[in-house]
Amino acid sequence: MKGVENALASIVGSQNVSTAEHIRDSYSVGYSLPSFEMFSQWPGVIVIPENTEQISEILKLANKEKVRVTVLGANTTNEAGGVADRSGIGIDLSFVDRILKIDEDNMYATVQGGCSVYKLMHALDKVGLRLPIFPGFHCAVPAAGYVSTDGMGFGSVKYGRIHNIVLGLEVVLPTGEIMRTGTSSHQNSSGPLEKTHMGPDLSSLFVGGSGAFGVITEVEFRIMRKGVYGHTNYVWPRDKGHDAERACFEVQQTGVWNVDFWNPYHAAIAGKFQEAIAEGAHFIIMMLEEAQNEEELELRLNMMRDICERHGGKEVPPEKVGPHFWELGGYIAQWPFMPGVISYVPSFYNPPLTYMEAYEMVQELAKKNGFSEEDLSWYVWGIRNNSHLPMGWIYSDRTDPEHIVRGKKLMRDIADAVVKKGWTPHCLGKIWPKESMSLMGTHYELIKNIKKLVDPNNIMNPDILYMSDEGD
Amino acid sequence: MGESDEVLGLKRVEEYLTDCFFCGTCFGRGATHGGLHPASYDMGPDKRCPPREFFKFRAYSSMGYLRTAWSVSKGKVELTPEVASYFYTCVGCDNCTEVCKTTQSIEVQRGMREEIAARGLLPEPLKKLDQKIEKSHNVFGAKEKRDKWAEGLNLPRSGKVLYFAGCYAAYTHTDTAKATVAVLHSAGIDVAFLGEDEWHCGLVPAWDGSVSLLKEMAEHNVEAIKSSGAKIVVFSCPECYRTVRLDYPEIVGELPFETAHVAELFDKLVSEGHLKISEANRQKVTYHDPCHLGRHLRVFDEPRKVIQAVPETELVEMECSREWSWCCGLGSGVTKAVHPEFSKWSAGERIKEAKGVADILVTACARCISNLEPVAKKNDLKAVDLPVFVADAMGLSYKDAKETLAAPAPEIGLESILPDKSKDVEQMRLKMRLNRKNLDKILRERGLEVFKADPKATLAECGLAITDDQLGAINGILSTIKNPTVKHYANVVFAVINPNFIF
């Protein structure tokens, strides 16, 4: 590793390379990694490049030395996606983060891969624009990380996942070549418009690729003008979960901007709906809507109210909810009741009318592993195309070794059960069993062949595709 | 709790070591605050954490420091001299608390540094600094008399209003001290001072982890102030102000005197017509919020109002201002002592930003001035401490001791001096934070049972009064939380008392 360290220093400068214990340790953690301390391991060396050319040189070096490489964004997946290899190079993209262009005429923005989504949103906000979708609380996620996990977020019911807003990419392939994909790949193109490339959109290879096919160094995003926003909220008792589920499904069909489905233990963390919960509310649906003007907004909110009331929901007026959690600004970082020690249930997509099935399934597994219903803070984000992304947290006690053992088992059990049901993992990550890939049959075979083609030495995040033990 | 039972170091902050859940808000570069609401929200500037920007690695952020402290406590990372030195790269600016209300970043830093000092791993420059303070009672190790700046002023040693100059104003930035005395005199306030009995406030040991030295300084200064008969102590140095106001009570209990920064006092005097500033300033001015005065003590508006009281002054803001202010790099002097290059760089970044918008940088801290001034000069930017800026605008000959107090001062009552902090939102915010800290402390020391047995009495002890309805809501929320901890209790109490309050 010493030789690699020296070679890296010659590329980026010695101040941007470190093998110090405490530096490597800080890259061994992330949102999902504290989940009962699973998968946490120190990368061999951390390197901080400052431009695409340096990244290209780093990958050429890694190829020559056959050293594994993991790109580290903000480590905010829920499924242990960005775990650096113990003996490998961890690339921190934080300092490749410039906003290159905001084109208000053609409605696109180009940023470097390390630019946080929030940094871009801030810049867009200043000129009355925004991204169609954005991550809720994964505040620091860089553009490359958002793209490579095929992320979703606020606005996903209406505008879909990240692949719906990516127009083009610049990528450094594992061999060090720099390439462009999507609409910006055309050399004579006047810009990344809706479609200027020919043939298949190769951006898709990297969207959701979890860094296994290259380092995303530039992203061209579709952008839009801001509208006006408002919310309405409804609650149901514990035994009326299926009515709430049906209401949620119908709300989604209206093209609502965002919808959340909570249980009371999640509401407790957020410090919301306490009065309603005291009166017997258990399931909560929060609907956020956007419109061109206040009149349209009120019409659309009334449409949501009609649906919820038809399915027996009881409205909790906004004044009783207090500031909506998104109005608080810092979101999770400012949630007053956050216990600080939580572990994530791995996220997955399931069909629209299986909210309750997923909820009961996780409850049952939690119970089997010695957790109670109250331990599970549960929320579901609606998403376009009738799918959902259930997410949840388990209160974890990292000071109790027995608790950790049960917690790890629960996470594994949930991941296994999701895959067995044929539901889809949100993104690649070490929490998922190997079958999650192999069940995809010919799709997985083609992915492996492409991986061998673009990454002949299998250096980039190979474990994520379960290819590290194939002797490639 | 007796001295021998005092819990220090990592043990003291053990409960906070697992608070971080790695959301990335603190180490994310660029605006990461808020942003969920597509309508405009203050999402913070692109630059927030100085060590993260300079050293680049994620370890140099609130998350990184917390994680490393936890790893050290678990023996996963060895506390070597290199790791000890690393902890002093945090400037303690508290910018991270603006984006994260979940962790107790500053408390953990302080606990970690206590641990470092207790294990004998204090970096060499800090050992030397502590020795200077111990021997000479000032941060410079100066042998000259501390009261030299006041020669010819004939300031009394006792009086209702006491001016605590601090090491910098007393030794290297004496214009600040002289200007403060002159401005206050012209408004009708003649101050007393402690002379040689004024010791270093204890800022350096407070932030390097040398607890016993801080205690020695605090106990001495409080006794000296008490002997002076002061009802109110006025500071021109925010670092002294913070140390006395926030750290001293933890050592000596409730302070037997009021405290105020000159910015607060000047503002009150201007608004009540006691301070008249006549000379126009036609240059663009920007204000640098010292971390300890701004984020730590929530004084943001007052210095700005004072600057704007100078006729024809155009006050322009830097992007990193108010709660997003960028640290001058001094880091209570401990960061500068251990990492001088970084400290200089941070000052350079600040000056670059100021130069982009203004002709003069005004701040309200002689220590910030000391770090910013050399870089400012190179960049042809004037950097001035607030008392000097005001004295100049008033045309006061503060440098000349004979003239400074020549004109008789109009008499004003003590009520015009004591700042009314009860209505200021930021001050209420600070009070809430302190009350919360008290509650944390009581619950930690006496257990949750004390709250369960008599919640109203427990809260009253922290200066909090609650209604039966609020108590019902608190118990209701707590009943939904599995195995609530001290942190849950404190958070729930404060969220119920003011549900919209972000502390």
Tab-separated table of C-alpha atoms in Angstrom, chain B residues 256-439:
chain	number	residue	atom	x	y	z
B	256	PRO	CA	-23.162	37.440	41.547
B	257	PHE	CA	-23.076	40.082	38.791
B	258	GLU	CA	-24.582	40.836	35.382
B	259	THR	CA	-22.548	40.604	32.199
B	260	ALA	CA	-22.679	42.404	28.859
B	261	HIS	CA	-20.599	42.858	25.768
B	262	VAL	CA	-19.826	46.395	24.652
B	263	ALA	CA	-21.812	45.787	21.475
B	264	GLU	CA	-24.924	45.152	23.535
B	265	LEU	CA	-24.211	48.089	25.786
B	266	PHE	CA	-23.413	50.496	22.942
B	267	ASP	CA	-26.616	49.480	21.202
B	268	LYS	CA	-28.652	50.205	24.313
B	269	LEU	CA	-26.925	53.523	24.835
B	270	VAL	CA	-27.504	54.543	21.222
B	271	SER	CA	-31.172	53.555	21.269
B	272	GLU	CA	-31.741	55.501	24.492
B	273	GLY	CA	-29.960	58.561	23.164
B	274	HIS	CA	-27.006	58.431	25.561
B	275	LEU	CA	-24.514	57.781	22.814
B	276	LYS	CA	-24.423	60.221	19.949
B	277	ILE	CA	-22.315	59.447	16.932
B	278	SER	CA	-21.862	62.440	14.706
B	279	GLU	CA	-19.116	61.910	12.162
B	280	ALA	CA	-20.111	60.304	8.906
B	281	ASN	CA	-18.440	57.228	7.531
B	282	ARG	CA	-18.776	57.069	3.769
B	283	GLN	CA	-17.052	53.764	3.317
B	284	LYS	CA	-18.682	50.394	2.884
B	285	VAL	CA	-18.541	48.423	6.110
B	286	THR	CA	-18.970	44.716	6.636
B	287	TYR	CA	-19.307	43.098	10.023
B	288	HIS	CA	-17.511	39.884	11.022
B	289	ASP	CA	-19.445	37.973	13.700
B	290	PRO	CA	-16.988	36.551	16.221
B	291	CYS	CA	-17.995	32.921	16.805
B	292	HIS	CA	-18.263	33.305	20.566
B	293	LEU	CA	-20.345	36.477	20.417
B	294	GLY	CA	-22.561	35.332	17.572
B	295	ARG	CA	-23.248	31.617	17.502
B	296	HIS	CA	-22.234	30.937	21.097
B	297	LEU	CA	-23.939	33.904	22.769
B	298	ARG	CA	-26.487	34.781	20.069
B	299	VAL	CA	-25.534	38.460	19.769
B	300	PHE	CA	-26.062	39.277	16.097
B	301	ASP	CA	-28.141	42.423	15.735
B	302	GLU	CA	-26.607	44.750	18.312
B	303	PRO	CA	-23.194	45.331	16.697
B	304	ARG	CA	-24.890	45.872	13.361
B	305	LYS	CA	-27.227	48.452	14.830
B	306	VAL	CA	-24.282	50.263	16.385
B	307	ILE	CA	-22.443	50.331	13.045
B	308	GLN	CA	-25.554	51.648	11.337
B	309	ALA	CA	-25.851	54.384	13.952
B	310	VAL	CA	-22.794	55.967	12.363
B	311	PRO	CA	-24.178	58.476	9.852
B	312	GLU	CA	-24.086	57.517	6.175
B	313	THR	CA	-22.627	54.095	6.887
B	314	GLU	CA	-23.442	51.456	4.329
B	315	LEU	CA	-23.404	48.090	6.065
B	316	VAL	CA	-23.019	45.208	3.638
B	317	GLU	CA	-23.168	41.541	4.556
B	318	MET	CA	-20.789	38.803	3.563
B	319	GLU	CA	-22.337	35.499	2.500
B	320	CYS	CA	-20.936	33.912	5.661
B	321	SER	CA	-22.526	36.192	8.199
B	322	ARG	CA	-24.563	36.035	11.394
B	323	GLU	CA	-25.146	32.365	12.278
B	324	TRP	CA	-23.162	31.330	9.197
B	325	SER	CA	-20.133	33.445	10.033
B	326	TRP	CA	-16.757	32.053	9.051
B	327	CYS	CA	-14.227	31.706	11.890
B	328	CYS	CA	-11.220	34.044	11.881
B	329	GLY	CA	-9.137	30.919	12.452
B	330	LEU	CA	-7.962	31.627	15.950
B	331	GLY	CA	-9.970	28.807	17.474
B	332	SER	CA	-9.765	30.277	20.996
B	333	GLY	CA	-6.051	30.521	20.471
B	334	VAL	CA	-5.544	26.783	20.805
B	335	THR	CA	-6.019	26.021	17.123
B	336	LYS	CA	-3.647	28.803	16.178
B	337	ALA	CA	-1.055	27.509	18.633
B	338	VAL	CA	-1.137	23.963	17.283
B	339	HIS	CA	-2.012	24.567	13.626
B	340	PRO	CA	-0.776	28.070	12.711
B	341	GLU	CA	-0.873	27.524	8.941
B	342	PHE	CA	-4.494	26.513	9.038
B	343	SER	CA	-5.319	29.427	11.302
B	344	LYS	CA	-3.709	31.835	8.864
B	345	TRP	CA	-5.524	30.286	5.937
B	346	SER	CA	-8.876	30.639	7.672
B	347	ALA	CA	-8.174	34.329	8.320
B	348	GLY	CA	-7.234	34.709	4.655
B	349	GLU	CA	-10.517	33.205	3.527
B	350	ARG	CA	-12.394	35.639	5.736
B	351	ILE	CA	-10.483	38.631	4.464
B	352	LYS	CA	-10.991	37.522	0.870
B	353	GLU	CA	-14.722	37.471	1.474
B	354	ALA	CA	-14.741	40.841	3.244
B	355	LYS	CA	-12.599	42.442	0.562
B	356	GLY	CA	-15.144	41.349	-2.013
B	357	VAL	CA	-17.904	43.447	-0.478
B	358	ALA	CA	-16.491	46.254	1.671
B	359	ASP	CA	-13.734	48.764	2.413
B	360	ILE	CA	-13.697	48.210	6.170
B	361	LEU	CA	-14.176	45.068	8.209
B	362	VAL	CA	-15.533	45.773	11.661
B	363	THR	CA	-15.701	43.087	14.287
B	364	ALA	CA	-16.327	43.093	17.997
B	365	CYS	CA	-13.342	41.088	19.170
B	366	ALA	CA	-9.731	42.157	19.607
B	367	ARG	CA	-8.647	38.543	19.304
B	368	CYS	CA	-10.333	38.164	15.907
B	369	ILE	CA	-8.684	41.435	14.905
B	370	SER	CA	-5.299	40.045	15.937
B	371	ASN	CA	-5.696	37.133	13.548
B	372	LEU	CA	-7.363	39.031	10.712
B	373	GLU	CA	-5.290	42.213	10.792
B	374	PRO	CA	-2.034	40.914	9.244
B	375	VAL	CA	-3.880	39.386	6.289
B	376	ALA	CA	-6.158	42.401	5.980
B	377	LYS	CA	-3.176	44.745	5.732
B	378	LYS	CA	-1.679	42.709	2.919
B	379	ASN	CA	-5.001	42.945	1.118
B	380	ASP	CA	-5.392	46.666	1.669
B	381	LEU	CA	-8.441	46.192	3.855
B	382	LYS	CA	-8.980	48.000	7.102
B	383	ALA	CA	-9.923	45.749	10.051
B	384	VAL	CA	-11.256	47.559	13.111
B	385	ASP	CA	-12.613	46.546	16.485
B	386	LEU	CA	-16.064	47.940	17.231
B	387	PRO	CA	-15.094	50.231	20.149
B	388	VAL	CA	-12.391	51.801	18.003
B	389	PHE	CA	-14.785	52.208	15.084
B	390	VAL	CA	-17.322	53.944	17.338
B	391	ALA	CA	-14.747	56.104	19.120
B	392	ASP	CA	-13.370	57.250	15.762
B	393	ALA	CA	-16.856	58.042	14.518
B	394	MET	CA	-17.466	60.054	17.676
B	395	GLY	CA	-14.210	61.920	17.153
B	396	LEU	CA	-12.896	60.868	20.551
B	397	SER	CA	-9.193	61.239	21.303
B	398	TYR	CA	-9.097	57.947	23.074
B	399	LYS	CA	-5.404	57.340	22.444
B	400	ASP	CA	-4.508	60.262	24.624
B	401	ALA	CA	-5.168	59.360	28.209
B	402	LYS	CA	-5.377	62.948	29.369
B	403	GLU	CA	-8.088	63.845	26.900
B	404	THR	CA	-9.977	60.609	27.131
B	405	LEU	CA	-11.746	61.353	30.355
B	406	ALA	CA	-11.311	65.113	30.340
B	407	ALA	CA	-14.895	66.109	29.730
B	408	PRO	CA	-17.185	65.365	32.653
B	409	ALA	CA	-19.565	62.465	31.988
B	410	PRO	CA	-23.302	63.012	32.146
B	411	GLU	CA	-24.704	60.737	34.818
B	412	ILE	CA	-26.996	57.890	33.842
B	413	GLY	CA	-28.640	55.237	35.972
B	414	LEU	CA	-27.745	51.578	36.163
B	415	GLU	CA	-31.009	50.661	34.430
B	416	SER	CA	-29.650	52.273	31.265
B	417	ILE	CA	-26.634	50.046	31.465
B	418	LEU	CA	-28.097	46.658	32.263
B	419	PRO	CA	-29.121	45.153	28.935
B	420	ASP	CA	-32.682	43.861	28.781
B	421	LYS	CA	-32.245	40.425	27.287
B	422	SER	CA	-35.713	39.169	28.058
B	423	LYS	CA	-37.304	40.016	24.717
B	424	ASP	CA	-34.516	39.216	22.333
B	425	VAL	CA	-35.281	36.058	20.379
B	426	GLU	CA	-31.658	35.043	20.095
B	427	GLN	CA	-31.116	35.575	23.811
B	428	MET	CA	-34.209	33.514	24.578
B	429	ARG	CA	-32.739	30.844	22.366
B	430	LEU	CA	-29.518	30.935	24.348
B	431	LYS	CA	-31.434	30.797	27.608
B	432	MET	CA	-33.322	27.763	26.412
B	433	ARG	CA	-30.072	26.101	25.463
B	434	LEU	CA	-28.596	26.784	28.882
B	435	ASN	CA	-31.745	25.610	30.645
B	436	ARG	CA	-31.646	22.476	28.597
B	437	LYS	CA	-28.057	21.908	29.586
B	438	ASN	CA	-29.080	22.302	33.244
B	439	LEU	CA	-31.834	19.763	32.788
